[in-house]
PDB file of C-alpha atoms in Angstrom:
ATOM      1  CA  UNK A  20      56.128   5.833  36.079  1.00 40.00           C
ATOM      2  CA  UNK A  21      52.519   5.915  34.928  1.00 40.00           C
ATOM      3  CA  UNK A  22      51.916   3.932  31.703  1.00 39.00           C
ATOM      4  CA  UNK A  23      51.027   5.868  28.596  1.00 38.00           C
ATOM      5  CA  UNK A  24      47.413   6.392  27.613  1.00 35.00           C
ATOM      6  CA  UNK A  25      45.994   6.105  24.151  1.00 31.00           C
ATOM      7  CA  UNK A  26      46.234   3.931  21.145  1.00 28.00           C
ATOM      8  CA  UNK A  27      49.565   2.702  19.864  1.00 28.00           C
ATOM      9  CA  UNK A  28      49.829   2.523  16.090  1.00 27.00           C
ATOM     10  CA  UNK A  29      51.325  -0.466  14.289  1.00 29.00           C
ATOM     11  CA  UNK A  30      54.550   1.426  13.751  1.00 30.00           C
ATOM     12  CA  UNK A  31      54.748   2.065  17.482  1.00 30.00           C
ATOM     13  CA  UNK A  32      54.359  -1.618  18.197  1.00 31.00           C
ATOM     14  CA  UNK A  33      57.102  -2.441  15.701  1.00 32.00           C
ATOM     15  CA  UNK A  34      59.361   0.057  17.455  1.00 32.00           C
ATOM     16  CA  UNK A  35      58.582  -1.537  20.803  1.00 32.00           C
ATOM     17  CA  UNK A  36      59.403  -4.962  19.424  1.00 33.00           C
ATOM     18  CA  UNK A  37      62.692  -3.647  18.078  1.00 33.00           C
ATOM     19  CA  UNK A  38      63.464  -2.042  21.437  1.00 32.00           C
ATOM     20  CA  UNK A  39      62.948  -5.354  23.185  1.00 34.00           C
ATOM     21  CA  UNK A  40      64.785  -7.247  20.478  1.00 35.00           C
ATOM     22  CA  UNK A  41      67.898  -8.019  22.486  1.00 33.00           C
ATOM     23  CA  UNK A  42      70.031  -6.977  25.427  1.00 32.00           C
ATOM     24  CA  UNK A  43      73.396  -8.009  26.754  1.00 31.00           C
ATOM     25  CA  UNK A  44      73.186 -10.252  29.828  1.00 31.00           C
ATOM     26  CA  UNK A  45      75.198  -8.827  32.730  1.00 29.00           C
ATOM     27  CA  UNK A  46      74.820  -9.758  36.397  1.00 34.00           C
ATOM     28  CA  UNK A  47      72.133 -12.422  35.805  1.00 45.00           C
ATOM     29  CA  UNK A  48      70.355 -14.183  32.976  1.00 49.00           C
ATOM     30  CA  UNK A  49      67.331 -11.878  33.319  1.00 60.00           C
ATOM     31  CA  UNK A  50      68.332  -8.599  34.947  1.00 68.00           C
ATOM     32  CA  UNK A  51      66.495  -5.395  35.808  1.00 77.00           C
ATOM     33  CA  UNK A  52      67.011  -3.939  32.335  1.00 79.00           C
ATOM     34  CA  UNK A  53      65.420  -6.965  30.663  1.00 80.00           C
ATOM     35  CA  UNK A  54      62.520  -6.877  33.124  1.00 83.00           C
ATOM     36  CA  UNK A  55      61.862  -3.264  32.131  1.00 86.00           C
ATOM     37  CA  UNK A  56      61.974  -4.143  28.445  1.00 85.00           C
ATOM     38  CA  UNK A  57      59.611  -7.073  28.984  1.00 89.00           C
ATOM     39  CA  UNK A  58      57.116  -4.767  30.658  1.00 88.00           C
ATOM     40  CA  UNK A  59      57.445  -2.267  27.815  1.00 90.00           C
ATOM     41  CA  UNK A  60      56.876  -4.964  25.209  1.00 91.00           C
ATOM     42  CA  UNK A  61      53.788  -6.369  26.941  1.00 91.00           C
ATOM     43  CA  UNK A  62      52.336  -2.918  27.543  1.00 91.00           C
ATOM     44  CA  UNK A  63      52.864  -1.819  23.942  1.00 90.00           C
ATOM     45  CA  UNK A  64      51.326  -5.022  22.545  1.00 90.00           C
ATOM     46  CA  UNK A  65      48.312  -4.624  24.838  1.00 90.00           C
ATOM     47  CA  UNK A  66      47.744  -0.994  23.834  1.00 89.00           C
ATOM     48  CA  UNK A  67      48.018  -1.869  20.150  1.00 88.00           C
ATOM     49  CA  UNK A  68      45.153  -4.363  20.471  1.00 85.00           C
ATOM     50  CA  UNK A  69      42.715  -1.946  22.132  1.00 85.00           C
ATOM     51  CA  UNK A  70      39.935  -0.148  20.295  1.00 79.00           C
ATOM     52  CA  UNK A  71      39.857   2.729  22.789  1.00 77.00           C
ATOM     53  CA  UNK A  72      42.268   4.558  25.113  1.00 79.00           C
ATOM     54  CA  UNK A  73      43.063   2.717  28.338  1.00 87.00           C
ATOM     55  CA  UNK A  74      45.624   2.506  31.098  1.00 91.00           C
ATOM     56  CA  UNK A  75      47.734  -0.648  31.078  1.00 93.00           C
ATOM     57  CA  UNK A  76      49.740  -2.176  33.914  1.00 93.00           C
ATOM     58  CA  UNK A  77      51.981  -5.229  33.605  1.00 93.00           C
ATOM     59  CA  UNK A  78      52.899  -7.565  36.459  1.00 92.00           C
ATOM     60  CA  UNK A  79      55.780  -9.868  35.556  1.00 91.00           C
ATOM     61  CA  UNK A  80      55.820 -13.359  36.996  1.00 89.00           C
ATOM     62  CA  UNK A  81      58.915 -15.460  37.613  1.00 85.00           C
ATOM     63  CA  UNK A  82      60.614 -18.196  35.672  1.00 84.00           C
ATOM     64  CA  UNK A  83      60.390 -21.737  36.995  1.00 82.00           C
ATOM     65  CA  UNK A  84      63.078 -21.865  39.746  1.00 81.00           C
ATOM     66  CA  UNK A  85      64.025 -25.360  38.627  1.00 84.00           C
ATOM     67  CA  UNK A  86      65.333 -23.995  35.326  1.00 83.00           C
ATOM     68  CA  UNK A  87      69.108 -23.909  34.941  1.00 84.00           C
ATOM     69  CA  UNK A  88      69.732 -21.514  32.066  1.00 84.00           C
ATOM     70  CA  UNK A  89      73.185 -21.256  30.560  1.00 87.00           C
ATOM     71  CA  UNK A  90      74.819 -17.784  30.506  1.00 86.00           C
ATOM     72  CA  UNK A  91      73.772 -15.781  27.462  1.00 85.00           C
ATOM     73  CA  UNK A  92      75.326 -12.775  25.734  1.00 86.00           C
ATOM     74  CA  UNK A  93      72.167 -11.766  23.842  1.00 88.00           C
ATOM     75  CA  UNK A  94      68.617 -12.319  25.073  1.00 87.00           C
ATOM     76  CA  UNK A  95      65.489 -11.636  23.020  1.00 89.00           C
ATOM     77  CA  UNK A  96      61.948 -11.114  24.292  1.00 90.00           C
ATOM     78  CA  UNK A  97      59.003 -11.779  21.951  1.00 92.00           C
ATOM     79  CA  UNK A  98      55.236 -12.251  21.872  1.00 92.00           C
ATOM     80  CA  UNK A  99      54.498 -15.947  21.134  1.00 92.00           C
ATOM     81  CA  UNK A 100      52.222 -16.733  18.186  1.00 91.00           C
ATOM     82  CA  UNK A 101      48.605 -16.656  19.300  1.00 87.00           C
ATOM     83  CA  UNK A 102      49.350 -15.058  22.671  1.00 89.00           C
ATOM     84  CA  UNK A 103      47.220 -12.059  23.674  1.00 90.00           C
ATOM     85  CA  UNK A 104      48.560  -9.404  25.997  1.00 92.00           C
ATOM     86  CA  UNK A 105      45.412  -9.539  28.088  1.00 93.00           C
ATOM     87  CA  UNK A 106      44.838 -10.916  31.578  1.00 93.00           C
ATOM     88  CA  UNK A 107      47.004 -13.876  32.536  1.00 94.00           C
ATOM     89  CA  UNK A 108      49.319 -14.585  29.618  1.00 94.00           C
ATOM     90  CA  UNK A 109      53.004 -15.079  28.785  1.00 93.00           C
ATOM     91  CA  UNK A 110      55.978 -13.714  26.903  1.00 93.00           C
ATOM     92  CA  UNK A 111      58.736 -15.685  25.266  1.00 93.00           C
ATOM     93  CA  UNK A 112      62.388 -15.166  26.233  1.00 91.00           C
ATOM     94  CA  UNK A 113      65.168 -16.834  24.266  1.00 92.00           C
ATOM     95  CA  UNK A 114      68.924 -16.864  24.061  1.00 91.00           C
ATOM     96  CA  UNK A 115      70.326 -15.884  20.669  1.00 92.00           C
ATOM     97  CA  UNK A 116      74.015 -15.976  21.486  1.00 90.00           C
ATOM     98  CA  UNK A 117      75.581 -18.107  24.214  1.00 86.00           C
ATOM     99  CA  UNK A 118      77.143 -21.420  25.119  1.00 85.00           C
ATOM    100  CA  UNK A 119      73.773 -23.101  24.796  1.00 89.00           C
ATOM    101  CA  UNK A 120      70.638 -21.595  23.269  1.00 91.00           C
ATOM    102  CA  UNK A 121      67.391 -21.780  25.234  1.00 92.00           C
ATOM    103  CA  UNK A 122      63.782 -20.642  24.913  1.00 93.00           C
ATOM    104  CA  UNK A 123      61.463 -20.196  27.917  1.00 92.00           C
ATOM    105  CA  UNK A 124      58.059 -18.692  28.759  1.00 91.00           C
ATOM    106  CA  UNK A 125      57.653 -15.982  31.359  1.00 92.00           C
ATOM    107  CA  UNK A 126      54.184 -15.734  32.958  1.00 93.00           C
ATOM    108  CA  UNK A 127      52.718 -12.284  33.449  1.00 93.00           C
ATOM    109  CA  UNK A 128      49.451 -10.501  34.100  1.00 95.00           C
ATOM    110  CA  UNK A 129      48.288  -7.601  31.953  1.00 94.00           C
ATOM    111  CA  UNK A 130      45.733  -5.293  33.576  1.00 94.00           C
ATOM    112  CA  UNK A 131      43.750  -2.974  31.316  1.00 93.00           C
ATOM    113  CA  UNK A 132      41.945  -0.187  33.176  1.00 94.00           C
ATOM    114  CA  UNK A 133      38.921   1.415  31.545  1.00 92.00           C
ATOM    115  CA  UNK A 134      35.439   2.576  32.566  1.00 93.00           C
ATOM    116  CA  UNK A 135      32.710  -0.056  33.080  1.00 94.00           C
ATOM    117  CA  UNK A 136      29.781  -0.808  35.388  1.00 96.00           C
ATOM    118  CA  UNK A 137      30.864  -2.061  38.814  1.00 97.00           C
ATOM    119  CA  UNK A 138      29.155  -3.043  42.068  1.00 97.00           C
ATOM    120  CA  UNK A 139      28.702  -0.306  44.693  1.00 97.00           C
ATOM    121  CA  UNK A 140      28.700  -2.946  47.479  1.00 97.00           C
ATOM    122  CA  UNK A 141      29.011  -6.714  47.853  1.00 97.00           C
ATOM    123  CA  UNK A 142      26.176  -8.212  45.786  1.00 97.00           C
ATOM    124  CA  UNK A 143      25.280 -11.860  46.523  1.00 97.00           C
ATOM    125  CA  UNK A 144      24.098 -14.399  43.963  1.00 96.00           C
ATOM    126  CA  UNK A 145      20.421 -13.939  43.183  1.00 95.00           C
ATOM    127  CA  UNK A 146      20.592 -10.122  43.287  1.00 97.00           C
ATOM    128  CA  UNK A 147      18.585  -8.347  40.588  1.00 96.00           C
ATOM    129  CA  UNK A 148      20.635  -5.428  39.324  1.00 96.00           C
ATOM    130  CA  UNK A 149      19.167  -1.937  39.630  1.00 97.00           C
ATOM    131  CA  UNK A 150      20.765   1.470  39.043  1.00 96.00           C
ATOM    132  CA  UNK A 151      21.435   2.043  42.768  1.00 96.00           C
ATOM    133  CA  UNK A 152      23.527  -1.170  42.912  1.00 97.00           C
ATOM    134  CA  UNK A 153      25.887  -0.078  40.132  1.00 97.00           C
ATOM    135  CA  UNK A 154      28.410   2.696  39.574  1.00 97.00           C
ATOM    136  CA  UNK A 155      30.423   3.839  36.563  1.00 96.00           C
ATOM    137  CA  UNK A 156      34.084   3.301  37.497  1.00 95.00           C
ATOM    138  CA  UNK A 157      37.563   2.564  36.194  1.00 94.00           C
ATOM    139  CA  UNK A 158      38.185  -1.167  36.565  1.00 94.00           C
ATOM    140  CA  UNK A 159      40.454  -3.898  35.232  1.00 94.00           C
ATOM    141  CA  UNK A 160      38.512  -5.048  32.181  1.00 92.00           C
ATOM    142  CA  UNK A 161      41.105  -7.747  31.405  1.00 92.00           C
ATOM    143  CA  UNK A 162      40.239  -9.779  34.498  1.00 86.00           C
ATOM    144  CA  UNK A 163      38.703 -13.245  34.422  1.00 83.00           C
ATOM    145  CA  UNK A 164      35.018 -14.065  34.130  1.00 77.00           C
ATOM    146  CA  UNK A 165      33.692 -12.626  30.869  1.00 84.00           C
ATOM    147  CA  UNK A 166      33.078  -9.289  29.181  1.00 89.00           C
ATOM    148  CA  UNK A 167      32.276  -6.054  31.040  1.00 92.00           C
ATOM    149  CA  UNK A 168      29.464  -3.620  30.185  1.00 92.00           C
ATOM    150  CA  UNK A 169      29.933  -0.186  28.576  1.00 89.00           C
ATOM    151  CA  UNK A 170      28.179   3.098  29.289  1.00 88.00           C
ATOM    152  CA  UNK A 171      25.101   2.305  27.182  1.00 88.00           C
ATOM    153  CA  UNK A 172      24.961  -1.373  28.222  1.00 88.00           C
ATOM    154  CA  UNK A 173      24.128  -1.221  31.945  1.00 93.00           C
ATOM    155  CA  UNK A 174      22.935  -4.754  32.891  1.00 94.00           C
ATOM    156  CA  UNK A 175      19.792  -3.459  34.611  1.00 94.00           C
ATOM    157  CA  UNK A 176      17.193  -6.073  35.441  1.00 92.00           C
ATOM    158  CA  UNK A 177      19.712  -8.915  35.099  1.00 94.00           C
ATOM    159  CA  UNK A 178      20.223 -11.461  37.904  1.00 95.00           C
ATOM    160  CA  UNK A 179      23.582 -12.489  39.386  1.00 96.00           C
ATOM    161  CA  UNK A 180      24.556 -16.159  39.548  1.00 95.00           C
ATOM    162  CA  UNK A 181      27.586 -15.489  41.744  1.00 95.00           C
ATOM    163  CA  UNK A 182      28.694 -12.909  44.290  1.00 96.00           C
ATOM    164  CA  UNK A 183      30.216  -9.699  42.910  1.00 96.00           C
ATOM    165  CA  UNK A 184      32.334  -7.815  45.453  1.00 96.00           C
ATOM    166  CA  UNK A 185      32.240  -4.054  45.996  1.00 96.00           C
ATOM    167  CA  UNK A 186      34.195  -2.255  43.265  1.00 95.00           C
ATOM    168  CA  UNK A 187      34.381  -5.377  41.114  1.00 95.00           C
ATOM    169  CA  UNK A 188      33.109  -5.002  37.537  1.00 96.00           C
ATOM    170  CA  UNK A 189      29.919  -6.849  36.655  1.00 96.00           C
ATOM    171  CA  UNK A 190      30.868  -9.349  33.973  1.00 95.00           C
ATOM    172  CA  UNK A 191      28.740 -11.364  31.576  1.00 90.00           C
ATOM    173  CA  UNK A 192      29.842 -14.583  33.284  1.00 90.00           C
ATOM    174  CA  UNK A 193      28.284 -13.429  36.563  1.00 94.00           C
ATOM    175  CA  UNK A 194      24.813 -13.022  35.053  1.00 94.00           C
ATOM    176  CA  UNK A 195      22.007 -15.495  34.571  1.00 93.00           C
ATOM    177  CA  UNK A 196      21.553 -16.279  30.891  1.00 92.00           C
ATOM    178  CA  UNK A 197      18.515 -14.706  29.255  1.00 91.00           C
ATOM    179  CA  UNK A 198      16.095 -16.874  27.285  1.00 93.00           C
ATOM    180  CA  UNK A 199      15.484 -15.230  23.932  1.00 95.00           C
ATOM    181  CA  UNK A 200      12.948 -17.765  22.634  1.00 96.00           C
ATOM    182  CA  UNK A 201      11.538 -21.243  23.172  1.00 96.00           C
ATOM    183  CA  UNK A 202      11.361 -24.395  21.052  1.00 96.00           C
ATOM    184  CA  UNK A 203       8.919 -24.123  18.152  1.00 95.00           C
ATOM    185  CA  UNK A 204       9.046 -20.323  17.959  1.00 97.00           C
ATOM    186  CA  UNK A 205       9.736 -18.562  14.648  1.00 96.00           C
ATOM    187  CA  UNK A 206      13.133 -16.887  14.633  1.00 96.00           C
ATOM    188  CA  UNK A 207      15.137 -14.690  12.287  1.00 96.00           C
ATOM    189  CA  UNK A 208      18.414 -16.313  11.238  1.00 95.00           C
ATOM    190  CA  UNK A 209      21.252 -13.975  10.196  1.00 92.00           C
ATOM    191  CA  UNK A 210      24.127 -15.470   8.211  1.00 89.00           C
ATOM    192  CA  UNK A 211      27.149 -13.184   8.494  1.00 79.00           C
ATOM    193  CA  UNK A 212      30.265 -13.409   6.338  1.00 77.00           C
ATOM    194  CA  UNK A 213      33.040 -11.135   5.117  1.00 76.00           C
ATOM    195  CA  UNK A 214      31.361  -8.113   3.554  1.00 78.00           C
ATOM    196  CA  UNK A 215      27.822  -9.484   3.501  1.00 80.00           C
ATOM    197  CA  UNK A 216      24.867 -10.586   5.658  1.00 81.00           C
ATOM    198  CA  UNK A 217      21.721 -12.466   4.648  1.00 89.00           C
ATOM    199  CA  UNK A 218      18.648 -13.396   6.674  1.00 90.00           C
ATOM    200  CA  UNK A 219      15.876 -15.972   6.607  1.00 93.00           C
ATOM    201  CA  UNK A 220      13.194 -17.252   8.966  1.00 95.00           C
ATOM    202  CA  UNK A 221      13.015 -20.663  10.553  1.00 95.00           C
ATOM    203  CA  UNK A 222      11.667 -22.605  13.515  1.00 96.00           C
ATOM    204  CA  UNK A 223      13.730 -23.008  16.684  1.00 96.00           C
ATOM    205  CA  UNK A 224      14.336 -26.655  17.610  1.00 96.00           C
ATOM    206  CA  UNK A 225      15.369 -25.871  21.180  1.00 96.00           C
ATOM    207  CA  UNK A 226      15.520 -23.208  23.871  1.00 96.00           C
ATOM    208  CA  UNK A 227      17.392 -20.071  22.762  1.00 95.00           C
ATOM    209  CA  UNK A 228      19.619 -19.120  25.704  1.00 93.00           C
ATOM    210  CA  UNK A 229      21.781 -16.019  25.384  1.00 90.00           C
ATOM    211  CA  UNK A 230      25.018 -16.771  23.512  1.00 86.00           C
ATOM    212  CA  UNK A 231      24.321 -20.526  23.353  1.00 91.00           C
ATOM    213  CA  UNK A 232      24.075 -22.679  20.256  1.00 94.00           C
ATOM    214  CA  UNK A 233      20.644 -23.712  18.993  1.00 95.00           C
ATOM    215  CA  UNK A 234      19.366 -25.631  15.974  1.00 95.00           C
ATOM    216  CA  UNK A 235      16.925 -24.006  13.562  1.00 96.00           C
ATOM    217  CA  UNK A 236      14.837 -25.753  10.863  1.00 95.00           C
ATOM    218  CA  UNK A 237      13.995 -23.747   7.743  1.00 95.00           C
ATOM    219  CA  UNK A 238      10.786 -24.156   5.740  1.00 93.00           C
ATOM    220  CA  UNK A 239      12.654 -26.188   3.107  1.00 94.00           C
ATOM    221  CA  UNK A 240      13.674 -28.742   5.743  1.00 93.00           C
ATOM    222  CA  UNK A 241      17.316 -27.653   6.014  1.00 93.00           C
ATOM    223  CA  UNK A 242      18.749 -27.380   9.529  1.00 94.00           C
ATOM    224  CA  UNK A 243      21.358 -24.847  10.662  1.00 92.00           C
ATOM    225  CA  UNK A 244      23.166 -24.275  13.951  1.00 94.00           C
ATOM    226  CA  UNK A 245      23.721 -20.754  15.267  1.00 94.00           C
ATOM    227  CA  UNK A 246      23.924 -18.663  18.441  1.00 93.00           C
ATOM    228  CA  UNK A 247      20.943 -17.026  20.116  1.00 94.00           C
ATOM    229  CA  UNK A 248      21.920 -13.339  20.143  1.00 92.00           C
ATOM    230  CA  UNK A 249      18.669 -11.417  20.758  1.00 92.00           C
ATOM    231  CA  UNK A 250      14.881 -11.719  21.013  1.00 94.00           C
ATOM    232  CA  UNK A 251      13.919 -14.383  18.420  1.00 95.00           C
ATOM    233  CA  UNK A 252      17.195 -13.884  16.597  1.00 95.00           C
ATOM    234  CA  UNK A 253      19.944 -16.375  15.717  1.00 95.00           C
ATOM    235  CA  UNK A 254      23.324 -15.598  14.171  1.00 93.00           C
ATOM    236  CA  UNK A 255      25.309 -18.025  12.024  1.00 90.00           C
ATOM    237  CA  UNK A 256      28.931 -17.161  11.267  1.00 71.00           C
ATOM    238  CA  UNK A 257      30.140 -18.246   7.817  1.00 63.00           C
TER     239      UNK A 257
END
């Protein structure tokens, strides 16, 4: 059955959690019914975290075969604190009612399919990206290797530092870092907090590589550390 599309509201996620709250163990500790509920829980949690419609697929892993779990009359599946239903992750499974209570982690992979820029053919490291080397396609944006690029963010002119296979999305981790400024250059420093943003100028104390930390000295002698985010621009999160 094809997974649902679209955003899932908070109430929908709560309903999914309630649905997966507990089942009666029958032929085995984790049977087919529980597997289906685990997939539903992971899929619902993934959809609830997305900012745009997407198609989600869940591949359940297997418990460690060395585990010897006691029979259980009521099993509960849950999302562990801090766990994201994205890429390679895990769900918690615990026994609420049985001879001996237990709590284990089940590995799984959550694939999130959405449109992004992908390679039209195998592109080796050192390739400079041009429009004819890219296509707009539905890909698994939850894979490993960094963020993908949206419709208005085609990475044209960027250089690959590793091979990208045909059909594979171009991710930020596959691209050579851009140098936004050099040591000694004047830069604009943005300090961003909850509900406000302030800016000031300073002098870069090192090379400003895309997304990397760099030290900046202000005219009053104070030094701050931020991330190089654009041409002669540094962002400090407060």
